[in-house]
Amino acid sequence: GISKDKMSVPSYQELSSEKVPTITVNGVTARVIAGSALGVSSQIFTRTPTIYIHFTMSPKSKLQQLIPHQYNSFIYIVNGKAKFGNSETFFEAHNTLILSKSNSSDGIEVNTEKDSCSFVLIAGEPIGEEVVQHGPFVMNTHEEINQAISDYRNSKNGFEKMKNWKPKFA
């Protein structure tokens, strides 16, 4: 599991728009925020294997994108329309498609006809751990939740600056 990483020091990765790896092949443009597409990979570090790609497809174009069969994945269509997977239906803007897992397939095919299509693919390897949530705290056990609440109240373990913190809008 990945629970060993949940108490890691938080980090931030700046990726300006012009540094997002972008490639266009046969009418398909991929902006690779995390993961890989069309032979290009992102430099973003993720603790859990993750895919986040913004695709823009010209009319009459085809995409075959690898998604490991064990990943949970979805597509959000930003604009236009396309056929996804083996569906004969065109899916249009503002729809979310939850992709099913298949041991016989490692990816999805997307086809456009007379319209273009822009969509994001987001996918990741399931962590497969118990989740316990209380307010803003998310941990693996009730004991960890209680410890996080205690740490918050006592300004410890990442909450040290809370004691003197005041919101700027107050």
Short mmCIF file of C-alpha atoms in Angstrom, two decimals, residues 34-100:
data_model
loop_
_atom_site.label_atom_id
_atom_site.label_comp_id
_atom_site.label_asym_id
_atom_site.label_seq_id
_atom_site.Cartn_x
_atom_site.Cartn_y
_atom_site.Cartn_z
CA ALA A 34 1.01 13.35 -15.74
CA GLY A 35 1.74 10.01 -17.38
CA SER A 36 2.53 9.37 -21.05
CA ALA A 37 0.83 9.76 -24.43
CA LEU A 38 1.93 9.56 -28.06
CA GLY A 39 5.52 8.86 -27.02
CA VAL A 40 5.83 11.85 -24.65
CA SER A 41 6.02 11.65 -20.84
CA SER A 42 5.46 14.21 -18.09
CA GLN A 43 8.21 14.99 -15.60
CA ILE A 44 5.70 15.39 -12.74
CA PHE A 45 6.35 13.07 -9.79
CA THR A 46 3.34 11.22 -8.40
CA ARG A 47 3.55 8.83 -5.44
CA THR A 48 0.80 6.71 -6.98
CA PRO A 49 0.98 6.02 -10.74
CA THR A 50 -1.30 8.61 -12.34
CA ILE A 51 -2.40 9.72 -15.82
CA TYR A 52 -3.69 13.25 -16.51
CA ILE A 53 -3.76 14.15 -20.21
CA HIS A 54 -5.68 16.83 -22.12
CA PHE A 55 -6.38 15.61 -25.65
CA THR A 56 -7.61 17.71 -28.56
CA MET A 57 -8.64 15.75 -31.63
CA SER A 58 -9.25 17.13 -35.10
CA PRO A 59 -12.18 15.86 -37.18
CA LYS A 60 -11.61 12.39 -38.68
CA SER A 61 -8.85 11.47 -36.24
CA LYS A 62 -8.19 8.38 -34.15
CA LEU A 63 -6.43 7.87 -30.82
CA GLN A 64 -5.31 4.68 -29.10
CA GLN A 65 -4.30 5.51 -25.52
CA LEU A 66 -2.72 3.06 -23.09
CA ILE A 67 -4.41 2.82 -19.68
CA PRO A 68 -3.19 -0.08 -17.52
CA HIS A 69 -6.16 -2.41 -16.98
CA GLN A 70 -5.99 -2.17 -13.17
CA TYR A 71 -6.36 1.66 -13.13
CA ASN A 72 -9.54 3.51 -12.21
CA SER A 73 -10.18 6.04 -14.96
CA PHE A 74 -12.59 8.59 -16.33
CA ILE A 75 -12.88 11.02 -19.21
CA TYR A 76 -14.44 14.48 -19.08
CA ILE A 77 -15.40 15.92 -22.46
CA VAL A 78 -14.62 19.64 -22.61
CA ASN A 79 -16.08 20.34 -26.06
CA GLY A 80 -16.97 18.66 -29.32
CA LYS A 81 -17.91 15.00 -29.61
CA ALA A 82 -16.35 11.61 -30.24
CA LYS A 83 -16.87 7.87 -29.98
CA PHE A 84 -15.10 6.30 -27.00
CA GLY A 85 -14.19 2.63 -26.78
CA ASN A 86 -16.40 0.24 -28.74
CA SER A 87 -19.48 2.47 -28.40
CA GLU A 88 -21.33 3.52 -31.53
CA THR A 89 -22.68 6.54 -29.64
CA PHE A 90 -21.09 9.97 -29.90
CA PHE A 91 -20.50 11.48 -26.48
CA GLU A 92 -20.65 15.27 -26.29
CA ALA A 93 -19.26 18.12 -24.19
CA HIS A 94 -19.89 18.28 -20.43
CA ASN A 95 -20.27 14.52 -20.06
CA THR A 96 -18.13 12.35 -17.80
CA LEU A 97 -17.40 8.78 -18.85
CA ILE A 98 -16.36 6.30 -16.17
CA LEU A 99 -14.22 3.69 -17.92
CA SER A 100 -14.70 0.06 -17.01
#
